[in-house]
mmCIF file of C-alpha atoms in Angstrom:
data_model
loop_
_atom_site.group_PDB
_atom_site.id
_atom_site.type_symbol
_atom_site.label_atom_id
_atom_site.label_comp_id
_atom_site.label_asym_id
_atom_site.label_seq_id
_atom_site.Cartn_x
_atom_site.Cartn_y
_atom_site.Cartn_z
ATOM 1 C CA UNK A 352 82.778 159.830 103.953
ATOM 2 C CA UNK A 353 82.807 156.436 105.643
ATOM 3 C CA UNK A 354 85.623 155.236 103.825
ATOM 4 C CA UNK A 355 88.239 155.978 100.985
ATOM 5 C CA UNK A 356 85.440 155.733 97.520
ATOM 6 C CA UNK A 357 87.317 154.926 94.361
ATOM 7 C CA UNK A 358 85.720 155.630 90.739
ATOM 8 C CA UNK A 359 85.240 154.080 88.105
ATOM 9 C CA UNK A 360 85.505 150.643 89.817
ATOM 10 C CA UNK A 361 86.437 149.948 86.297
ATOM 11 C CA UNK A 362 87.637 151.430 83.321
ATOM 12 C CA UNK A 363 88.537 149.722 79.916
ATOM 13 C CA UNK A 364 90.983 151.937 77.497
ATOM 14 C CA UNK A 365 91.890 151.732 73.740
ATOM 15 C CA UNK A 366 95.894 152.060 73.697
ATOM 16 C CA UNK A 367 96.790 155.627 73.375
ATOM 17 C CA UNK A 368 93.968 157.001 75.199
ATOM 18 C CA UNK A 369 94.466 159.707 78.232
ATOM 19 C CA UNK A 370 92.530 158.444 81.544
ATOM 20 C CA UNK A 371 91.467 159.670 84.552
ATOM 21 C CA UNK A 372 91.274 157.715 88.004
ATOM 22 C CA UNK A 373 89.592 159.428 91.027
ATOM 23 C CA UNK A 374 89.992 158.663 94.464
ATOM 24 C CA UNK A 375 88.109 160.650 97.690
ATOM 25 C CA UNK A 376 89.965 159.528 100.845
ATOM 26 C CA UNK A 377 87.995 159.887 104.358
ATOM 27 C CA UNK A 378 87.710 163.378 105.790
ATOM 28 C CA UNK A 379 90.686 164.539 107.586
ATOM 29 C CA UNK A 380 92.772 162.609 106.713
ATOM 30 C CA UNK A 381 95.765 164.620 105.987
ATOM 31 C CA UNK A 382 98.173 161.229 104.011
ATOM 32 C CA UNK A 383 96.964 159.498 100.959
ATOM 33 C CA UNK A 384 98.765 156.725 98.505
ATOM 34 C CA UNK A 385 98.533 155.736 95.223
ATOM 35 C CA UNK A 386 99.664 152.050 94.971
ATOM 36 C CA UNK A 387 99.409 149.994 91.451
ATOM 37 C CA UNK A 388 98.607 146.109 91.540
ATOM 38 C CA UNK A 389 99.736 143.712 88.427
ATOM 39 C CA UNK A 390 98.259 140.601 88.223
ATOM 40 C CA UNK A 391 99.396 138.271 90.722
ATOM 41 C CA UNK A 392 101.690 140.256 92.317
ATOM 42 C CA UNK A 393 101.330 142.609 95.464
ATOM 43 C CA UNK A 394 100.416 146.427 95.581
ATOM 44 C CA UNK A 395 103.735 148.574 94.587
ATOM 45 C CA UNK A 396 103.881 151.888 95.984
ATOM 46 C CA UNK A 397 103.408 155.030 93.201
ATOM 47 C CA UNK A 398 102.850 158.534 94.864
ATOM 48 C CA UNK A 399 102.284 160.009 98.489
ATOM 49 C CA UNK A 400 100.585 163.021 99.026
ATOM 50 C CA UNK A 401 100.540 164.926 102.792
ATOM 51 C CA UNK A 402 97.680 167.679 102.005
ATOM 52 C CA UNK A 403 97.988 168.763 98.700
ATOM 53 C CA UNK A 404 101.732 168.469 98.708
ATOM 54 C CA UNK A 405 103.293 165.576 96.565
ATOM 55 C CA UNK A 406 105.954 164.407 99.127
ATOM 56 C CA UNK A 407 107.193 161.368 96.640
ATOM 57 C CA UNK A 408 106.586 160.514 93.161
ATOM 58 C CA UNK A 409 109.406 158.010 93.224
ATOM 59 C CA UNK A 410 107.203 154.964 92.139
ATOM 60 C CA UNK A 411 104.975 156.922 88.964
ATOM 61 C CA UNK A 412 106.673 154.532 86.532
ATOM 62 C CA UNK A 413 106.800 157.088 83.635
ATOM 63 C CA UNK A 414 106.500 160.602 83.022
ATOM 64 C CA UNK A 415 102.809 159.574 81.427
ATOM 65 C CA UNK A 416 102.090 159.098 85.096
ATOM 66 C CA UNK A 417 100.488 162.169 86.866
ATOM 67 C CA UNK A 418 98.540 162.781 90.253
ATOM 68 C CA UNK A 419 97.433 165.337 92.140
ATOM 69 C CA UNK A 420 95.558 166.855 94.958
ATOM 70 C CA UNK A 421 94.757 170.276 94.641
ATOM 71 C CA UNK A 422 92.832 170.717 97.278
ATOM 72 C CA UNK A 423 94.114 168.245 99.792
ATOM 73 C CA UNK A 424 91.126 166.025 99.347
ATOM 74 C CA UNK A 425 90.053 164.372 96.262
ATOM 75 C CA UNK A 426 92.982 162.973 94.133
ATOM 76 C CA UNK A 427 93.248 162.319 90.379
ATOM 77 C CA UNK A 428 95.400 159.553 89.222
ATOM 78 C CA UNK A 429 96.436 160.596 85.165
ATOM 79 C CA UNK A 430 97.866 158.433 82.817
ATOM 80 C CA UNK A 431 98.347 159.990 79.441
ATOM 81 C CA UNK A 432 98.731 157.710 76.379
ATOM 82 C CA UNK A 433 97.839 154.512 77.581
ATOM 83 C CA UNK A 434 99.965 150.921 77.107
ATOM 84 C CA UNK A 435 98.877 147.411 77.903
ATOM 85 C CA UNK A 436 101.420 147.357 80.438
ATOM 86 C CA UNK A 437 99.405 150.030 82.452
ATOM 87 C CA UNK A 438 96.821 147.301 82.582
ATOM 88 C CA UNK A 439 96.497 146.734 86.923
ATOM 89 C CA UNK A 440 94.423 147.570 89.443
ATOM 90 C CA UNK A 441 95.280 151.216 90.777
ATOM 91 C CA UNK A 442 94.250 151.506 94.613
ATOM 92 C CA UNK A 443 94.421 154.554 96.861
ATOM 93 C CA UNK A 444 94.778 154.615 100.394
ATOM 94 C CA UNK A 445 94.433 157.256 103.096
ATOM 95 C CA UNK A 446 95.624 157.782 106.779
ATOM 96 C CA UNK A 447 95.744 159.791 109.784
ATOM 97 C CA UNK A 448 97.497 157.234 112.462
ATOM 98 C CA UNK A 449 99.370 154.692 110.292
ATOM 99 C CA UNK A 450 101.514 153.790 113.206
ATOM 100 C CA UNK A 451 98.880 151.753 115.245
ATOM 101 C CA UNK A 452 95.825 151.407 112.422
ATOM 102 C CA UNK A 453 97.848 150.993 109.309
ATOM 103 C CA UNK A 454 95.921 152.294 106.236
ATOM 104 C CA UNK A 455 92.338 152.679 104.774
ATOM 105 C CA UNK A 456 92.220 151.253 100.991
ATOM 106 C CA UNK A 457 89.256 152.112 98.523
ATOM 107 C CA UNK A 458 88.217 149.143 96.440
ATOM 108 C CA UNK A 459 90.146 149.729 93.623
ATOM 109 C CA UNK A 460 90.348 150.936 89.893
ATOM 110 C CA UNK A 461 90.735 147.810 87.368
ATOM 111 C CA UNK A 462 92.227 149.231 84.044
ATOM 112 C CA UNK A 463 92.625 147.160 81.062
ATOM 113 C CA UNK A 464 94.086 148.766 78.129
ATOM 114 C CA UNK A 465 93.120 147.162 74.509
ATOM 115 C CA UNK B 1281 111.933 148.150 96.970
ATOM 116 C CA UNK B 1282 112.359 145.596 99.638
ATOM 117 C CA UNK B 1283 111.842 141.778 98.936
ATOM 118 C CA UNK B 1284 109.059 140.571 101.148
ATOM 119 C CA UNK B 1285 108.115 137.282 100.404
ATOM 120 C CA UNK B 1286 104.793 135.464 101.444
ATOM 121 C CA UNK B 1287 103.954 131.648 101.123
ATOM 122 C CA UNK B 1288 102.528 129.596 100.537
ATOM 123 C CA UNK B 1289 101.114 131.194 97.177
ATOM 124 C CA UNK B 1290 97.413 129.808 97.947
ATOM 125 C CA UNK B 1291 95.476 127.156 100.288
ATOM 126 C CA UNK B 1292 92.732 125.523 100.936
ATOM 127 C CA UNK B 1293 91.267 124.818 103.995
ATOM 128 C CA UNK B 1294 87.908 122.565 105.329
ATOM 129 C CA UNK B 1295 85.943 124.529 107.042
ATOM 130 C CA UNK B 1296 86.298 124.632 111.019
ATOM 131 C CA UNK B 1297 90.372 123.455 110.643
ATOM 132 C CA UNK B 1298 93.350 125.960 111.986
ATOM 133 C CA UNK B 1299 96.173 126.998 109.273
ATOM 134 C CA UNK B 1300 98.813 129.160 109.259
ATOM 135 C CA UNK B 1301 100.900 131.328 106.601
ATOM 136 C CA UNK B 1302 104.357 133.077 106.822
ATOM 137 C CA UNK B 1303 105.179 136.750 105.563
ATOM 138 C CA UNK B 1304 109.176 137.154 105.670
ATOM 139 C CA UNK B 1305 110.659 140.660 105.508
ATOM 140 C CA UNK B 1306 114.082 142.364 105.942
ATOM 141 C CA UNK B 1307 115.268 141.973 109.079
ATOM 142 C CA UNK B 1308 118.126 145.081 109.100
ATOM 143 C CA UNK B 1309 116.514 148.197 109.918
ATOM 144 C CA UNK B 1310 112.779 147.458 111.157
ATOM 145 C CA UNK B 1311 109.919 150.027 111.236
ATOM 146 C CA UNK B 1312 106.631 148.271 111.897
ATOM 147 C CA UNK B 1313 104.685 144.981 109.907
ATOM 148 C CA UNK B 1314 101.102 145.443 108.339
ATOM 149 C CA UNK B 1315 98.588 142.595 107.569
ATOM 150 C CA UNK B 1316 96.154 143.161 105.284
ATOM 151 C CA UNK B 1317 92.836 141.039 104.267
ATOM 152 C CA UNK B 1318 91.391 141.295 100.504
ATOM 153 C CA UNK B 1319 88.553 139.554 100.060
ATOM 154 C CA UNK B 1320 87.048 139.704 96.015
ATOM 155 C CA UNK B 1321 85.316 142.970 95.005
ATOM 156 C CA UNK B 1322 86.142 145.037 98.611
ATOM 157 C CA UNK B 1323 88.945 146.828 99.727
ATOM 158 C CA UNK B 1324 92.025 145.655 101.471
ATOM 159 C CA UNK B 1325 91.043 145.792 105.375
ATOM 160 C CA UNK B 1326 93.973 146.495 107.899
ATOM 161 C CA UNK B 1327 93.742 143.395 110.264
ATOM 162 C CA UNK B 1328 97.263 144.276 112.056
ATOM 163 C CA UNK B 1329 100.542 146.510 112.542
ATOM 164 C CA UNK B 1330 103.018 144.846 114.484
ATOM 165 C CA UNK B 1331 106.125 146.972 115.476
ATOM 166 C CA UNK B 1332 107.714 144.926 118.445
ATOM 167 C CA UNK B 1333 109.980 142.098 118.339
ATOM 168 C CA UNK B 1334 107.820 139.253 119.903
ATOM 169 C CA UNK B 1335 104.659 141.132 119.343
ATOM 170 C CA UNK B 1336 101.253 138.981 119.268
ATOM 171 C CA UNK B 1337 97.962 140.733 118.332
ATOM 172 C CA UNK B 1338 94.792 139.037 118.104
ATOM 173 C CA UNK B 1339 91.533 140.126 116.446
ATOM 174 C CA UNK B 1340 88.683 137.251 116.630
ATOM 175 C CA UNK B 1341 89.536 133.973 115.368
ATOM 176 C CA UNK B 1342 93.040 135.863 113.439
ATOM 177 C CA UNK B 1343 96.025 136.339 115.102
ATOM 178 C CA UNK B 1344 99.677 137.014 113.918
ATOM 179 C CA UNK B 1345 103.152 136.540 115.745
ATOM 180 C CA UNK B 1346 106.582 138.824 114.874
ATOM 181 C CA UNK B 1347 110.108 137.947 114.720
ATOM 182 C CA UNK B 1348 111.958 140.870 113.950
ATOM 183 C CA UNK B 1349 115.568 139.667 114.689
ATOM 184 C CA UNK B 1350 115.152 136.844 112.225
ATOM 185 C CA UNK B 1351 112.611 138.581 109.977
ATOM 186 C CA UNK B 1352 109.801 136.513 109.547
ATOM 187 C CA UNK B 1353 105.533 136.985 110.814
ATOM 188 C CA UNK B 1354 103.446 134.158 110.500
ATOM 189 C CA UNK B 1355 99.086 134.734 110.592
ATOM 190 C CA UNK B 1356 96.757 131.951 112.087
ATOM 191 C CA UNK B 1357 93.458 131.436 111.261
ATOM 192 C CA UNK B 1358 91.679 129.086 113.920
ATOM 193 C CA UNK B 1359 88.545 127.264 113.160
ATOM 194 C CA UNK B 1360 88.254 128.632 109.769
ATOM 195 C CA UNK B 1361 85.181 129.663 108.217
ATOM 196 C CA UNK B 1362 83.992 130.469 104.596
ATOM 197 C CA UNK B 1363 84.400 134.134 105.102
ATOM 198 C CA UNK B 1364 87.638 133.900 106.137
ATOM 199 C CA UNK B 1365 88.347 133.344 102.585
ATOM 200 C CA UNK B 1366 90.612 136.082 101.068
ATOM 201 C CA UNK B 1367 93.701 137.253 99.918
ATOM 202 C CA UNK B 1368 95.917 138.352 102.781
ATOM 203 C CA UNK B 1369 98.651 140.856 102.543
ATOM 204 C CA UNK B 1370 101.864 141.700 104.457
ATOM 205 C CA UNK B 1371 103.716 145.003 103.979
ATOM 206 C CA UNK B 1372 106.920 146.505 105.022
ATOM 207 C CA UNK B 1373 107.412 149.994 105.216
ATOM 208 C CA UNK B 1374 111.065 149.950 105.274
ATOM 209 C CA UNK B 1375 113.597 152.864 106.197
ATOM 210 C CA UNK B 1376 110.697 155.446 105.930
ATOM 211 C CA UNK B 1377 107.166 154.856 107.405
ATOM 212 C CA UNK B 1378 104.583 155.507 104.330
ATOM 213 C CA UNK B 1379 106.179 153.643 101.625
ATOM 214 C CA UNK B 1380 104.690 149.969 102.081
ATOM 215 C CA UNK B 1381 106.572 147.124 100.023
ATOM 216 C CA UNK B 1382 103.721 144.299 99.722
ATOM 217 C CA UNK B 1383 104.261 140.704 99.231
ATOM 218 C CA UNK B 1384 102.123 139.003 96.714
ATOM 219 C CA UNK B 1385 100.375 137.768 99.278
ATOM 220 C CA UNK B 1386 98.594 134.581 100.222
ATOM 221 C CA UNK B 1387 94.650 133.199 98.946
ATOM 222 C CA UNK B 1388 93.137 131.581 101.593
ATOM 223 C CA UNK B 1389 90.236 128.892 100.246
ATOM 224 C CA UNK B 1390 87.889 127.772 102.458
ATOM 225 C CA UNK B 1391 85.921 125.258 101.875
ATOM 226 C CA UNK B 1392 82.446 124.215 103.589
#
């Protein structure tokens, strides 16, 4: 596609409840990120993928954190068992020449957990 | 995760004046320096990566400046305009070159 496409734009979640945040980065591009933004603070880094290898998972913030990329393409954020804290916006990114044009961002996931 | 810290927090600006804003990152080990511009309900848009000591990149009215040895990047707007209003983003990659550290940024206001 033209750009990385993000869904839902938003999702509201009773505590406790498993979700399931999908991002589909442009074509070809072999890198994509997983970055989680609290409110009023900047983007912090959660997963990198190269294909559908997870290269670093050193940011998931708890082992109710899962994503993956099977196929190298589409990625699925999963957060099982929801808290308030996971409340954020959850934005992916993808790349193929970060060195000169930095990196493509979708528009976002908003969760708020009830 | 490395401390890079932007200010000021917010501004406002009247349409058609200049302004400026700093980003200040680790100055030990330097990769490269993004800028990123938010604007409300889009996606963050790379404006800039800076990775030489003294670098100056331009793109329209928006340009940004690097100081590596003392750590610091400031942005210009000149002649703002309404749709210059945003949130704009620096980021650090650090030691490696995927793993951005973001400051919390800076909300530019402009007013007509």
């Amino acid at each position: 596609g033209a750009g990385v496409s993000q869904s839902p734009r938003y999702k509201v979640a009773k505590r406790g409840q498993d979700v399931a945040l999908r991002c589909d980065p442009i074509s070809g591009h072999v890198s994509l990120f997983w970055y989680q933004q609290a409110l009023g603070q900047g983007p912090e880094f959660l997963t990198y993928f190269q294909n559908e290898a997870q290269l670093d998972k050193s940011g998931l913030p708890s082992d109710r954190f899962f994503a993956e990329r099977p196929e190298g393409s589409v990625s699925t954020l999963k957060i099982q068992r929801t808290q308030q804290e996971d409340s954020a916006v959850y934005l992916c990114a993808s790349s193929t020449d970060r060195i000169n044009y930095g990196y493509t961002f979708g528009s976002g996931t908003r969760l708020t957990v009830v | 995760i490395l401390n890079v810290e932007q200010s000021p927090q917010s501004l406002h600006v009247q349409e058609g004046d200049s302004t400026n804003f700093t980003c200040s990152f680790p100055s030990s080990n330097f990769y490269a320096l993004h800028w990123y511009r938010w604007e409300t309900a889009k996606s963050p848009e790379a404006l800039f990566v800076m990775t030489l000591n003294g670098d100056e990149k331009k793109k329209g009215r928006i340009s940004a400046t690097l100081n590596t040895k003392e750590g610091y990047s400031y942005l210009y707007i000149k002649g703002s305009q309404p749709e210059d209003s945003a949130t704009y983003l620096c980021a650090f990659p650090g030691d490696n070159d995927y793993k951005l550290s973001f400051g919390a940024g800076t909300t530019v206001t402009v007013r007509a």
